[in-house]
Coordinates of C-alpha atoms and ligand atoms in Angstrom, one line a residue:
X1 CA 82.6 -1.7 153.0
X2 CA 82.5 -0.5 149.5
X3 CA 81.2 3.0 150.4
X4 CA 84.1 3.2 152.9
X5 CA 86.5 2.3 150.1
X6 CA 85.1 4.8 147.8
X7 CA 85.3 7.5 150.4
X8 CA 88.8 6.7 151.4
X9 CA 89.9 6.5 147.8
X10 CA 88.5 9.9 147.1
X11 CA 90.2 11.2 150.2
X12 CA 93.7 10.0 149.3
X13 CA 93.5 11.1 145.7
X14 CA 91.9 14.5 146.5
X15 CA 94.3 17.3 145.8
X16 CA 92.9 19.4 148.6
X17 CA 92.9 16.6 151.2
X18 CA 96.5 15.8 150.3
X19 CA 97.6 19.4 150.5
X20 CA 96.0 19.8 153.9
X21 CA 97.8 16.7 155.1
X22 CA 101.1 18.0 153.8
X23 CA 100.7 21.4 155.3
X24 CA 99.6 19.9 158.6
X25 CA 102.7 17.7 158.7
X26 CA 105.0 20.5 157.5
X27 CA 103.9 23.0 160.2
X28 CA 102.8 20.5 162.8
X29 CA 106.4 19.3 162.9
X30 CA 107.4 22.1 165.2
X31 CA 105.1 20.7 167.9
X32 CA 106.6 17.2 167.8
X33 CA 109.3 15.8 170.0
X34 CA 112.7 15.1 168.5
X35 CA 112.3 11.4 168.9
X36 CA 108.9 11.4 167.1
X37 CA 110.3 13.5 164.3
X38 CA 113.1 11.0 164.0
X39 CA 110.8 8.1 163.6
X40 CA 108.5 10.0 161.2
X41 CA 111.6 10.7 159.1
X42 CA 112.5 7.0 159.1
X43 CA 108.9 6.4 158.0
X44 CA 109.4 8.8 155.1
X45 CA 112.7 7.1 154.1
X46 CA 110.8 3.8 154.2
X47 CA 108.0 5.2 152.0
X48 CA 110.5 6.4 149.4
X49 CA 112.2 3.0 149.4
X50 CA 108.9 1.2 149.1
X51 CA 108.1 3.3 146.1
X52 CA 111.1 1.9 144.4
X53 CA 109.7 -1.6 144.9
X54 CA 106.4 -0.3 143.8
X55 CA 107.8 0.6 140.4
X56 CA 110.0 -2.5 139.9
X57 CA 108.0 -5.3 141.5
X58 CA 104.5 -3.8 141.8
X59 CA 104.3 -2.3 138.3
X60 CA 106.8 -4.2 136.2
X61 CA 106.5 -7.5 138.1
X62 CA 110.2 -7.9 138.4
X63 CA 111.1 -9.3 141.8
X64 CA 114.2 -8.1 143.6
X65 CA 115.8 -9.7 146.6
X66 CA 118.8 -7.4 146.5
X67 CA 117.2 -3.9 146.7
X68 CA 119.2 -3.0 149.8
X69 CA 122.2 -2.7 147.4
X70 CA 120.6 0.3 145.6
X71 CA 119.6 1.8 149.0
X72 CA 123.2 1.2 150.1
X73 CA 124.7 2.8 147.0
X74 CA 122.6 5.9 147.7
X75 CA 123.7 5.9 151.4
X76 CA 127.4 5.3 151.0
X77 CA 127.5 7.4 147.9
X78 CA 126.1 10.5 149.5
X79 CA 128.0 10.0 152.7
X80 CA 131.3 9.5 151.0
X81 CA 130.8 12.5 148.7
X82 CA 129.8 14.7 151.6
X83 CA 132.8 13.7 153.7
X84 CA 135.4 13.6 151.0
X85 CA 134.5 16.6 149.0
X86 CA 132.5 18.6 151.6
X87 CA 129.5 18.9 149.3
X88 CA 126.0 19.3 150.7
X89 CA 123.3 16.7 150.4
X90 CA 121.4 18.7 147.7
X91 CA 124.3 17.7 145.5
X92 CA 125.5 14.4 147.0
X93 CA 122.1 12.7 147.1
X94 CA 121.2 13.4 143.5
X95 CA 124.7 12.2 142.4
X96 CA 124.5 9.1 144.5
X97 CA 120.9 8.4 143.3
X98 CA 122.0 8.7 139.7
X99 CA 124.9 6.3 140.3
X100 CA 122.4 3.9 141.9
X101 CA 120.1 4.3 138.9
X102 CA 122.9 3.7 136.4
X103 CA 123.9 0.5 138.2
X104 CA 120.2 -0.6 138.2
X105 CA 120.1 0.1 134.5
X106 CA 123.1 -2.1 134.0
X107 CA 121.7 -4.8 136.1
X108 CA 118.6 -4.8 133.9
X109 CA 120.6 -6.4 131.1
X110 CA 121.3 -9.7 132.8
X111 CA 118.2 -9.5 134.9
X112 CA 116.0 -8.9 131.9
X113 CA 116.9 -12.2 130.5
X114 CA 115.7 -14.3 133.4
X115 CA 112.4 -14.6 135.3
X116 CA 110.9 -15.6 138.5
X117 CA 113.1 -17.9 140.7
X118 CA 116.2 -17.2 138.6
X119 CA 115.6 -13.4 138.8
X120 CA 115.1 -13.7 142.5
X121 CA 118.4 -15.6 142.8
X122 CA 120.3 -13.2 140.6
X123 CA 119.1 -10.1 142.5
X124 CA 119.9 -11.9 145.8
X125 CA 123.4 -12.5 144.5
X126 CA 123.7 -8.9 143.5
X127 CA 122.7 -7.8 147.0
X128 CA 125.2 -10.1 148.5
X129 CA 128.0 -8.8 146.2
X130 CA 127.2 -5.3 147.3
X131 CA 127.3 -6.3 150.9
X132 CA 130.7 -8.0 150.5
X133 CA 132.1 -4.9 148.7
X134 CA 130.8 -2.7 151.5
X135 CA 132.5 -4.9 154.1
X136 CA 135.8 -5.3 152.3
X137 CA 136.4 -2.0 150.7
X138 CA 137.5 -0.5 154.0
X139 CA 139.2 2.6 152.6
X140 CA 135.9 3.8 151.2
X141 CA 133.2 2.4 153.4
X142 CA 135.0 1.9 156.7
X143 CA 134.5 -1.8 156.3
X144 CA 132.8 -3.6 159.2
X145 CA 133.6 -0.7 161.5
X146 CA 131.3 1.4 159.4
X147 CA 131.4 5.0 158.4
X148 CA 130.8 7.5 161.2
X149 CA 130.5 11.2 161.2
X150 CA 128.2 11.5 158.2
X151 CA 126.8 15.0 158.3
X152 CA 123.5 14.6 160.0
X153 CA 120.7 16.8 161.3
X154 CA 120.3 14.6 164.4
X155 CA 123.9 15.2 165.4
X156 CA 123.7 18.8 164.5
X157 CA 126.5 18.4 161.9
X158 CA 124.4 19.1 158.8
X159 CA 125.4 22.5 157.8
X160 CA 124.4 23.8 154.3
X161 CA 125.6 27.2 153.1
X162 CA 126.2 28.2 156.7
X163 CA 122.7 27.2 157.8
X164 CA 122.5 24.4 160.4
X165 CA 119.7 22.0 159.6
X166 CA 117.7 20.9 162.6
X167 CA 115.7 17.7 162.8
X168 CA 112.6 19.7 162.0
X169 CA 114.2 21.1 158.9
X170 CA 115.4 17.7 157.8
X171 CA 112.0 16.2 158.3
X172 CA 110.4 19.0 156.2
X173 CA 112.9 18.6 153.4
X174 CA 112.3 14.9 153.4
X175 CA 108.5 15.4 153.5
X176 CA 108.6 17.6 150.4
X177 CA 110.9 15.2 148.5
X178 CA 108.7 12.2 149.4
X179 CA 105.5 14.1 148.4
X180 CA 107.1 15.2 145.1
X181 CA 108.4 11.7 144.4
X182 CA 104.9 10.2 145.0
X183 CA 103.3 12.7 142.7
X184 CA 105.9 11.9 140.1
X185 CA 105.1 8.2 140.4
X186 CA 101.4 8.8 140.3
X187 CA 101.8 10.8 137.1
X188 CA 104.1 8.2 135.6
X189 CA 101.8 5.3 136.5
X190 CA 99.0 7.1 134.6
X191 CA 101.1 7.5 131.4
X192 CA 101.9 5.3 128.4
X193 CA 105.1 4.3 130.1
X194 CA 103.6 3.4 133.5
X195 CA 101.0 1.2 131.7
X196 CA 103.7 -0.4 129.6
X197 CA 105.5 -1.6 132.8
X198 CA 102.4 -3.6 133.8
X199 CA 102.1 -5.3 130.5
X200 CA 105.6 -6.6 131.0
X201 CA 104.4 -8.1 134.2
X202 CA 101.5 -10.1 132.6
X203 CA 102.6 -10.8 129.0
X204 CA 105.8 -9.8 127.3
X205 CA 104.3 -11.3 124.1
X206 CA 101.4 -8.9 124.3
X207 CA 103.8 -6.0 124.8
X208 CA 105.7 -7.0 121.7
X209 CA 102.5 -7.3 119.7
X210 CA 101.8 -3.6 119.9
X211 CA 105.4 -2.5 119.6
X212 CA 106.3 -2.1 123.3
X213 CA 110.1 -2.8 123.4
X214 CA 110.7 -5.3 126.2
X215 CA 114.3 -4.5 127.0
X216 CA 113.8 -0.7 127.1
X217 CA 110.7 -1.1 129.3
X218 CA 112.6 -3.2 131.8
X219 CA 115.6 -0.8 131.7
X220 CA 113.2 2.0 132.5
X221 CA 111.7 0.1 135.4
X222 CA 115.1 -0.8 136.9
X223 CA 116.6 2.7 136.4
X224 CA 113.6 4.5 137.9
X225 CA 113.5 2.0 140.8
X226 CA 117.3 2.4 141.3
X227 CA 116.9 6.2 141.4
X228 CA 114.2 6.1 144.1
X229 CA 116.1 3.6 146.2
X230 CA 119.2 5.8 145.8
X231 CA 117.3 8.9 147.0
X232 CA 115.8 7.1 150.0
X233 CA 119.3 5.7 150.8
X234 CA 120.8 9.1 150.7
X235 CA 118.3 10.5 153.1
X236 CA 118.8 7.6 155.3
X237 CA 122.5 8.3 155.5
X238 CA 122.1 11.9 156.7
X239 CA 119.3 10.8 159.1
X240 CA 121.4 8.3 161.0
X241 CA 124.9 9.8 160.6
X242 CA 126.5 6.4 160.8
X243 CA 126.6 3.6 158.2
X244 CA 127.5 0.0 158.8
X245 CA 127.3 -2.7 156.2
X246 CA 124.7 -4.6 158.3
X247 CA 122.2 -1.9 157.5
X248 CA 122.3 -3.0 153.9
X249 CA 122.1 -6.8 154.5
X250 CA 119.5 -9.1 152.9
X251 CA 117.2 -8.4 155.8
X252 CA 116.6 -4.9 154.5
X253 CA 115.8 -6.1 151.0
X254 CA 113.3 -8.5 152.6
X255 CA 111.9 -5.8 154.8
X256 CA 111.1 -3.4 152.0
X257 CA 109.4 -6.2 150.1
X258 CA 107.3 -7.1 153.1
X259 CA 106.3 -3.5 153.5
X260 CA 105.3 -3.2 149.8
X261 CA 103.4 -6.5 149.7
X262 CA 101.5 -5.9 153.0
X263 CA 100.8 -2.4 151.7
X264 CA 99.5 -3.8 148.5
X265 CA 101.7 -4.0 145.3
X266 CA 100.9 -1.0 143.1
X267 CA 98.9 0.7 145.8
X268 CA 101.0 3.8 146.9
X269 CA 98.4 4.7 149.5
X270 CA 98.5 1.3 151.0
X271 CA 102.2 1.3 151.0
X272 CA 102.4 4.6 152.9
X273 CA 100.2 3.1 155.6
X274 CA 102.3 -0.1 155.6
X275 CA 105.6 1.9 155.7
X276 CA 104.4 3.9 158.7
X277 CA 103.2 0.8 160.4
X278 CA 106.4 -1.1 160.0
X279 CA 108.5 1.9 161.1
X280 CA 106.6 2.3 164.4
X281 CA 106.1 -1.5 164.9
X282 CA 109.7 -2.2 166.0
X283 CA 109.4 0.5 168.6
X284 CA 106.4 -1.2 170.0
X285 CA 108.2 -4.5 169.8
X286 CA 111.3 -3.6 171.7
X287 CA 110.7 -6.7 173.9
X288 CA 110.7 -8.9 170.8
X289 CA 113.6 -7.3 169.1
X290 CA 115.2 -10.7 168.4
X291 CA 112.0 -12.0 166.9
X292 CA 111.3 -8.9 164.7
X293 CA 111.6 -10.9 161.4
X294 CA 109.4 -13.7 162.7
X295 CA 106.8 -11.1 163.4
X296 CA 107.2 -9.7 159.9
X297 CA 106.9 -13.1 158.4
X298 CA 103.7 -13.8 160.3
X299 CA 102.2 -10.5 159.2
X300 CA 103.1 -11.2 155.6
X301 CA 101.7 -14.7 155.7
X302 CA 98.4 -13.5 157.2
X303 CA 98.2 -10.7 154.7
X304 CA 98.6 -13.0 151.8
X305 CA 96.1 -15.4 153.2
X306 CA 93.5 -12.9 154.3
X307 CA 93.7 -10.1 151.8
X308 CA 95.9 -10.6 148.8
X309 CA 95.9 -7.0 147.7
X310 CA 97.2 -5.9 151.0
X311 CA 96.2 -2.9 153.0
X312 CA 95.7 -1.0 149.7
X313 CA 93.2 -3.6 148.4
X314 CA 91.4 -3.6 151.7
X315 CA 90.9 0.2 152.2
X316 CA 91.0 1.6 148.7
X317 CA 89.6 1.1 145.3
X318 CA 92.1 -0.1 142.8
X319 CA 94.2 2.8 141.4
X320 CA 93.5 3.8 137.8
X321 CA 96.1 4.1 135.1
X322 CA 94.6 6.8 133.0
X323 CA 94.4 10.4 134.4
X324 CA 90.7 10.7 135.2
X325 CA 90.4 14.4 134.4
X326 CA 91.8 13.8 130.9
X327 CA 89.5 10.9 130.4
X328 CA 86.5 13.1 131.3
X329 CA 87.7 15.8 129.0
X330 CA 88.2 13.4 126.1
X331 CA 84.8 11.9 126.6
X332 CA 83.0 15.3 126.8
X333 CA 82.7 16.4 123.1
X334 CA 79.4 14.9 121.8
X335 CA 80.2 11.6 120.2
X336 CA 79.2 11.1 116.7
X337 CA 75.7 9.6 116.7
X338 CA 75.9 7.6 113.5
X339 CA 77.0 4.2 114.8
X340 CA 78.0 3.1 111.3
X341 CA 80.8 5.6 111.3
X342 CA 84.3 4.1 111.0
X343 CA 87.1 5.6 113.0
X344 CA 88.7 8.0 110.5
X345 CA 92.1 7.7 112.1
X346 CA 92.3 4.1 111.1
X347 CA 91.9 4.9 107.4
X348 CA 94.9 3.7 105.4
X349 CA 96.1 6.8 103.6
X350 CA 98.3 5.3 100.9
X351 CA 97.3 2.0 99.3
X352 CA 96.6 -1.0 101.4
X353 CA 99.6 -3.2 102.4
X354 CA 100.0 -6.8 101.4
X355 CA 102.3 -9.4 102.9
X356 CA 103.8 -12.4 101.3
X357 CA 105.4 -15.5 102.8
X358 CA 107.8 -17.6 100.6
X359 CA 108.6 -21.2 101.4
X360 CA 108.4 -20.7 105.1
X361 CA 109.5 -23.7 107.1
X362 CA 109.2 -23.7 110.9
X363 CA 110.7 -26.6 112.9
X364 CA 110.4 -27.0 116.7
X365 CA 113.0 -29.6 117.4
X366 CA 112.0 -32.6 115.3
X367 CA 108.5 -31.3 114.6
X368 CA 107.8 -29.6 111.3
X369 CA 105.0 -27.1 112.1
X370 CA 105.2 -25.4 108.7
X371 CA 106.6 -27.1 105.7
X372 CA 107.6 -24.7 102.9
X373 CA 104.4 -22.6 103.1
X374 CA 104.0 -19.9 100.4
X375 CA 101.2 -17.5 100.5
X376 CA 100.3 -14.1 99.3
X377 CA 98.0 -12.2 101.6
X378 CA 96.3 -9.8 99.3
X379 CA 96.4 -6.1 100.2
X380 CA 93.1 -4.7 101.5
X381 CA 91.3 -8.1 101.6
X382 CA 90.1 -10.5 104.2
X383 CA 91.9 -13.8 104.1
X384 CA 90.9 -16.7 106.3
X385 CA 93.3 -19.3 107.5
X386 CA 91.7 -22.6 108.4
X387 CA 92.7 -26.1 109.1
X388 CA 92.6 -28.8 111.9
X389 CA 94.1 -28.2 115.3
X390 CA 97.9 -28.4 115.2
X391 CA 98.0 -27.8 111.5
X392 CA 100.3 -24.7 112.0
X393 CA 97.9 -21.8 111.8
X394 CA 99.1 -20.0 114.9
X395 CA 102.7 -20.8 114.0
X396 CA 102.2 -19.0 110.7
X397 CA 100.8 -16.0 112.4
X398 CA 103.7 -16.1 114.9
X399 CA 106.3 -16.2 112.1
X400 CA 104.7 -13.3 110.2
X401 CA 104.3 -11.2 113.3
X402 CA 107.9 -11.8 114.2
X403 CA 107.5 -13.9 117.3
X404 CA 109.6 -16.7 115.8
X405 CA 112.2 -16.4 113.2
X406 CA 111.4 -19.1 110.6
X407 CA 113.8 -22.0 110.1
X408 CA 113.8 -21.2 106.4
X409 CA 112.0 -19.0 103.9
X410 CA 111.1 -15.3 103.7
X411 CA 108.5 -12.9 104.7
X412 CA 108.0 -9.9 102.5
X413 CA 106.0 -6.8 103.5
X414 CA 105.1 -4.8 100.5
X415 CA 108.2 -6.3 98.7
X416 CA 110.5 -5.5 101.6
X417 CA 112.3 -8.5 103.2
X418 CA 111.2 -8.5 106.8
X419 CA 112.1 -12.1 107.7
X420 CA 113.0 -12.6 111.3
X421 CA 112.4 -9.0 112.3
X422 CA 111.2 -8.8 115.9
X423 CA 107.5 -8.6 116.8
X424 CA 108.2 -5.1 118.1
X425 CA 109.6 -4.0 114.7
X426 CA 106.7 -5.6 112.8
X427 CA 104.2 -3.9 115.0
X428 CA 105.9 -0.6 114.4
X429 CA 105.7 -1.3 110.6
X430 CA 101.9 -1.8 111.0
X431 CA 101.7 -5.6 111.4
X432 CA 99.7 -6.1 114.6
X433 CA 98.1 -9.2 115.9
X434 CA 95.8 -10.7 118.5
X435 CA 96.3 -14.0 120.4
X436 CA 94.4 -17.2 120.4
X437 CA 94.1 -16.8 124.2
X438 CA 93.6 -13.1 125.0
X439 CA 96.6 -11.6 126.7
X440 CA 95.6 -8.7 128.8
X441 CA 96.5 -7.0 132.0
X442 CA 93.8 -8.4 134.2
X443 CA 93.3 -5.6 136.7
X444 CA 93.4 -2.9 134.0
X445 CA 90.1 -1.7 132.7
X446 CA 89.0 -2.3 129.1
X447 CA 90.1 1.2 128.2
X448 CA 93.5 0.9 130.0
X449 CA 94.2 -2.3 128.2
X450 CA 93.3 -0.7 124.9
X451 CA 95.5 2.3 125.5
X452 CA 98.5 -0.1 125.5
X453 CA 97.9 -0.2 121.7
X454 CA 98.5 3.5 121.5
X455 CA 101.8 3.3 123.3
X456 CA 104.0 3.7 120.2
X457 CA 101.8 6.4 118.8
X458 CA 102.7 8.6 121.7
X459 CA 106.3 9.9 122.1
X460 CA 106.7 11.6 125.4
X461 CA 109.5 10.5 127.8
X462 CA 109.4 9.1 131.3
X463 CA 110.5 12.5 132.7
X464 CA 107.8 14.3 130.8
X465 CA 105.3 11.7 132.1
X466 CA 106.3 12.1 135.7
X467 CA 106.3 15.9 135.5
X468 CA 103.0 15.8 133.6
X469 CA 104.2 18.2 130.9
X470 CA 101.7 19.7 128.4
X471 CA 102.9 17.3 125.6
X472 CA 101.8 14.4 127.8
X473 CA 98.3 15.7 128.1
X474 CA 98.0 16.5 124.4
X475 CA 99.1 13.1 123.3
X476 CA 97.1 11.2 125.9
X477 CA 94.0 13.2 125.1
X478 CA 94.4 12.3 121.4
X479 CA 94.8 8.6 122.2
X480 CA 91.8 8.7 124.5
X481 CA 89.8 10.2 121.8
X482 CA 90.8 7.5 119.4
X483 CA 90.1 5.0 122.1
X484 CA 86.5 6.3 122.3
X485 CA 86.1 5.8 118.6
X486 CA 87.3 2.2 118.8
X487 CA 85.1 1.5 121.8
X488 CA 82.2 2.7 119.8
X489 CA 83.2 0.7 116.8
X490 CA 83.4 -2.5 118.9
X491 CA 80.3 -1.5 120.8
X492 CA 81.8 -2.0 124.2
X493 CA 81.6 1.5 125.6
X494 CA 79.3 0.3 128.4
X495 CA 82.1 -1.8 129.9
X496 CA 85.0 0.6 129.2
X497 CA 85.8 1.4 132.8
X498 CA 85.5 -2.2 134.1
X499 CA 88.5 -4.4 134.9
X500 CA 88.8 -7.0 132.2
X501 CA 89.2 -9.8 134.8
X502 CA 85.6 -9.2 135.9
X503 CA 84.2 -9.5 132.3
X504 CA 83.0 -12.4 130.2
X505 CA 85.2 -13.8 127.5
X506 CA 83.6 -12.0 124.6
X507 CA 84.6 -8.6 126.0
X508 CA 88.1 -9.7 126.5
X509 CA 88.4 -10.7 122.9
X510 CA 87.0 -7.4 121.9
X511 CA 89.4 -5.6 124.2
X512 CA 92.3 -7.3 122.6
X513 CA 91.0 -6.4 119.2
X514 CA 90.6 -2.8 120.4
X515 CA 94.2 -2.8 121.6
X516 CA 95.5 -4.0 118.3
X517 CA 93.4 -1.3 116.4
X518 CA 94.7 1.5 118.6
X519 CA 98.1 0.6 117.2
X520 CA 96.8 1.7 113.8
X521 CA 97.6 -1.5 111.9
X522 CA 98.0 -1.7 108.2
X523 CA 97.7 -5.5 108.5
X524 CA 95.9 -7.1 111.3
X525 CA 96.4 -10.8 112.1
X526 CA 93.6 -12.3 114.2
X527 CA 94.1 -15.7 115.8
X528 CA 90.7 -17.2 116.3
X529 CA 88.9 -13.9 117.2
X530 CA 85.5 -15.6 117.2
X531 CA 86.3 -18.5 119.5
X532 CA 84.1 -18.3 122.6
X533 CA 81.9 -15.6 121.2
X534 CA 78.1 -15.8 121.2
X535 CA 76.2 -15.7 117.9
X536 CA 75.4 -12.1 118.4
X537 CA 79.0 -11.2 119.2
X538 CA 80.1 -13.1 116.1
X539 CA 77.7 -11.2 113.9
X540 CA 79.1 -7.9 115.3
X541 CA 82.6 -9.1 114.8
X542 CA 81.8 -9.8 111.1
X543 CA 80.5 -6.3 110.7
X544 CA 83.6 -4.8 112.3
X545 CA 85.8 -6.8 109.9
X546 CA 83.9 -5.5 106.9
X547 CA 84.4 -2.0 108.2
X548 CA 88.1 -2.6 108.7
X549 CA 88.3 -3.8 105.1
X550 CA 86.5 -0.6 103.9
X551 CA 89.2 1.4 105.8
X552 CA 91.8 -0.3 103.7
X553 CA 93.2 -2.6 106.5
X554 CA 94.4 -6.0 105.3
X555 CA 93.0 -8.8 107.5
X556 CA 94.2 -12.3 108.1
X557 CA 92.1 -14.3 110.4
X558 CA 92.2 -17.8 111.7
X559 CA 88.7 -19.2 112.2
X560 CA 86.7 -22.4 112.4
X561 CA 83.1 -21.3 112.0
X562 CA 82.2 -21.8 108.4
X563 CA 79.0 -19.8 108.7
X564 CA 81.0 -16.9 110.1
X565 CA 83.5 -17.0 107.2
X566 CA 80.8 -17.4 104.5
X567 CA 80.2 -14.1 102.7
X568 CA 82.9 -12.4 104.7
X569 CA 86.2 -13.5 103.4
X570 CA 87.8 -12.9 100.0
X571 CA 90.1 -15.8 100.1
X572 CA 90.5 -18.9 102.2
X573 CA 93.6 -20.9 102.8
X574 CA 93.6 -24.3 104.3
X575 CA 96.5 -25.7 106.2
X576 CA 97.0 -29.4 107.0
X577 CA 100.0 -30.7 108.9
X578 CA 102.0 -27.6 108.0
X579 CA 101.3 -27.6 104.3
X580 CA 98.7 -25.6 102.3
X581 CA 96.2 -27.9 100.8
X582 CA 93.8 -25.4 99.3
X583 CA 93.7 -21.7 98.3
X584 CA 90.7 -20.1 96.8
X585 CA 87.1 -19.0 97.6
X586 CA 84.8 -20.4 100.2
X587 CA 82.6 -22.3 97.8
X588 CA 85.5 -24.0 96.1
X589 CA 87.0 -24.9 99.5
X590 CA 83.9 -26.6 100.6
X591 CA 83.8 -28.8 97.6
X592 CA 87.5 -29.6 97.5
X593 CA 88.1 -33.3 98.0
X594 CA 91.4 -32.8 99.8
X595 CA 89.9 -30.3 102.2
X596 CA 86.9 -32.6 102.9
X597 CA 89.1 -35.5 103.6
X598 CA 91.5 -33.6 105.9
X599 CA 89.3 -31.1 107.6
X600 CA 85.6 -30.8 106.9
X601 CA 84.5 -34.4 106.8
X602 CA 81.5 -35.5 104.7
X603 CA 79.1 -34.1 107.1
X604 CA 80.2 -30.5 106.7
X605 CA 80.5 -30.9 102.9
X606 CA 76.8 -31.8 102.7
X607 CA 75.8 -28.6 104.4
X608 CA 77.8 -26.6 101.8
Ligands
ADP1 P1 97.1 -24.5 115.2 O1 97.1 -23.0 115.5 O2 96.8 -24.7 113.7 O3 96.2 -25.3 116.0 P2 99.9 -24.4 116.0 O4 100.5 -23.5 115.0 O5 99.6 -23.9 117.3 O6 98.6 -25.1 115.4 O7 100.8 -25.7 116.2 C1 101.3 -26.4 115.1 C2 102.3 -27.5 115.7 O8 103.4 -26.8 116.2 C3 101.7 -28.2 116.8 O9 102.1 -29.6 116.7 C4 102.3 -27.6 118.1 O10 102.4 -28.5 119.1 C5 103.6 -27.1 117.6 N1 104.1 -25.9 118.2 C6 103.5 -24.7 118.2 N2 104.2 -23.8 118.9 C7 105.3 -24.5 119.4 C8 106.4 -24.1 120.2 N3 106.5 -22.8 120.7 N4 107.2 -25.1 120.6 C9 107.1 -26.3 120.1 N5 106.1 -26.7 119.4 C10 105.2 -25.8 119.0
MG2 MG1 96.2 -22.0 116.9

């Protein structure tokens, strides 16, 4: 089973195999009957449309029940422009697709504020509004009577610059466009931006912690998805030659979701198979035409029960989100053999940064989680924050990192007032944190997760990513090199290419630390980094923290293990019920009566 998957995965990602397939289809088209070509063209339209769901739902995790609207905007847009202005589809489809993309971009504003069921409802509503407009705006869309006479190859009315497009020509154009779009998405998915879409799916907090802007990332997902849906809709219009509003009803939105899910979300190869299957299926099901959607429903249900990852998960290895050739190249140069080496790129060039909180109060409703806490986190030192559960430690980290604006008080970063700046802004200023419960993309490898930290250090755009411009390769290669250094520092090179969901807890913690380090922090905030680690892993973590300190990075860490903190930290701060009850060194802390009473207990004190 697994060998078959490996074989098939190699096949569908092999440039030569893909070229052969493309050439075979391109030239083989002349031997196919018109009806077959027509169905194959429908399959290509469906593949393109499914890729739009792949980006929005598969990658970014944003469900849409109204995607037929973007498909419809592409269709009507191109058809109307062609009819009204006599323009050809090489102009009308791009224009219509850009309009669709812009509308999707605008939809991302309200949609970005809601999740799950609410998002489903909102997109459903959007689809319904589009349908009503298509029905009612008779002058433009022909209303319920539809729009006929759209220039179409099938009808022999598609004439561009005096050349009459046949069904074969149309199929070939569509084939090339689909192939290029899929290559674009493949490149995009293996870039910083493609990876950033996935982190939105699993943890928006994690995204913010390394400076990935949530709203922009969602805007990108919607705009790109709208563009692809628009292109597929445009090609649909000139394939059928007639548009009626019922073609863009909710059933089409559902259908494309079914195709994507049965194919396997984020598996382009699986989706291609699924799209072809679902295009040919209705032909085979002529008898059951009325029950078509019941059949879809049954297939979907069985897919979700039997193989959650769909056809893609069944036939292929999970896709990777780093370009493998670049990875190999980045790993080639002999790695430094001295394991004590610290990653040079992490070295703080100017002087280390300190952060100060002044009279921070944080209320959650009636609960006072932090009560006028003032604290100076010394530049270039390791400060430990300890205290009983619920004493407000994580809340303090959240306030400093910009997750919550404090109810009162100020946060100063090197004297600059940064109170209530967002987590994204703080991360960009070099304040990076990890979480008490690691927040990772489960199906990403250790390395892919870590590369999320390098997101803001790279600058290339989505267009450059999709077109795989030289700048992309240069920046990715540099980040991959840095990633190697961090993997070495954390001593997790052996598991670098394994999905984090398959790894023990300790590795996940290390992966999260690695992600934070790739963001090149000046100040790193670690929320219980040693929780769940073995003694061996804890000793390694202590060594790593010492190295970070030597590099000039300021460390704040929340921790419970006294043995771990002993000899490691410069200063310890004890919180109890939202107030600081002790500041000083470890020895002083262990003898302090207030700390003993509130936190350590007599037992612990005797061990001191
Ligand atoms: P610690 O990390 O020291 O265990 P926390 O900072 O997580 O403690 O929590 C401090 C108090 O604030 C707890 O009573 C907790 O229930 C409350 N709290 C933390 N975060 C929130 C939140 N987002 N909403 C409401 N209450 C919260
Ligand atoms: Mg906590």
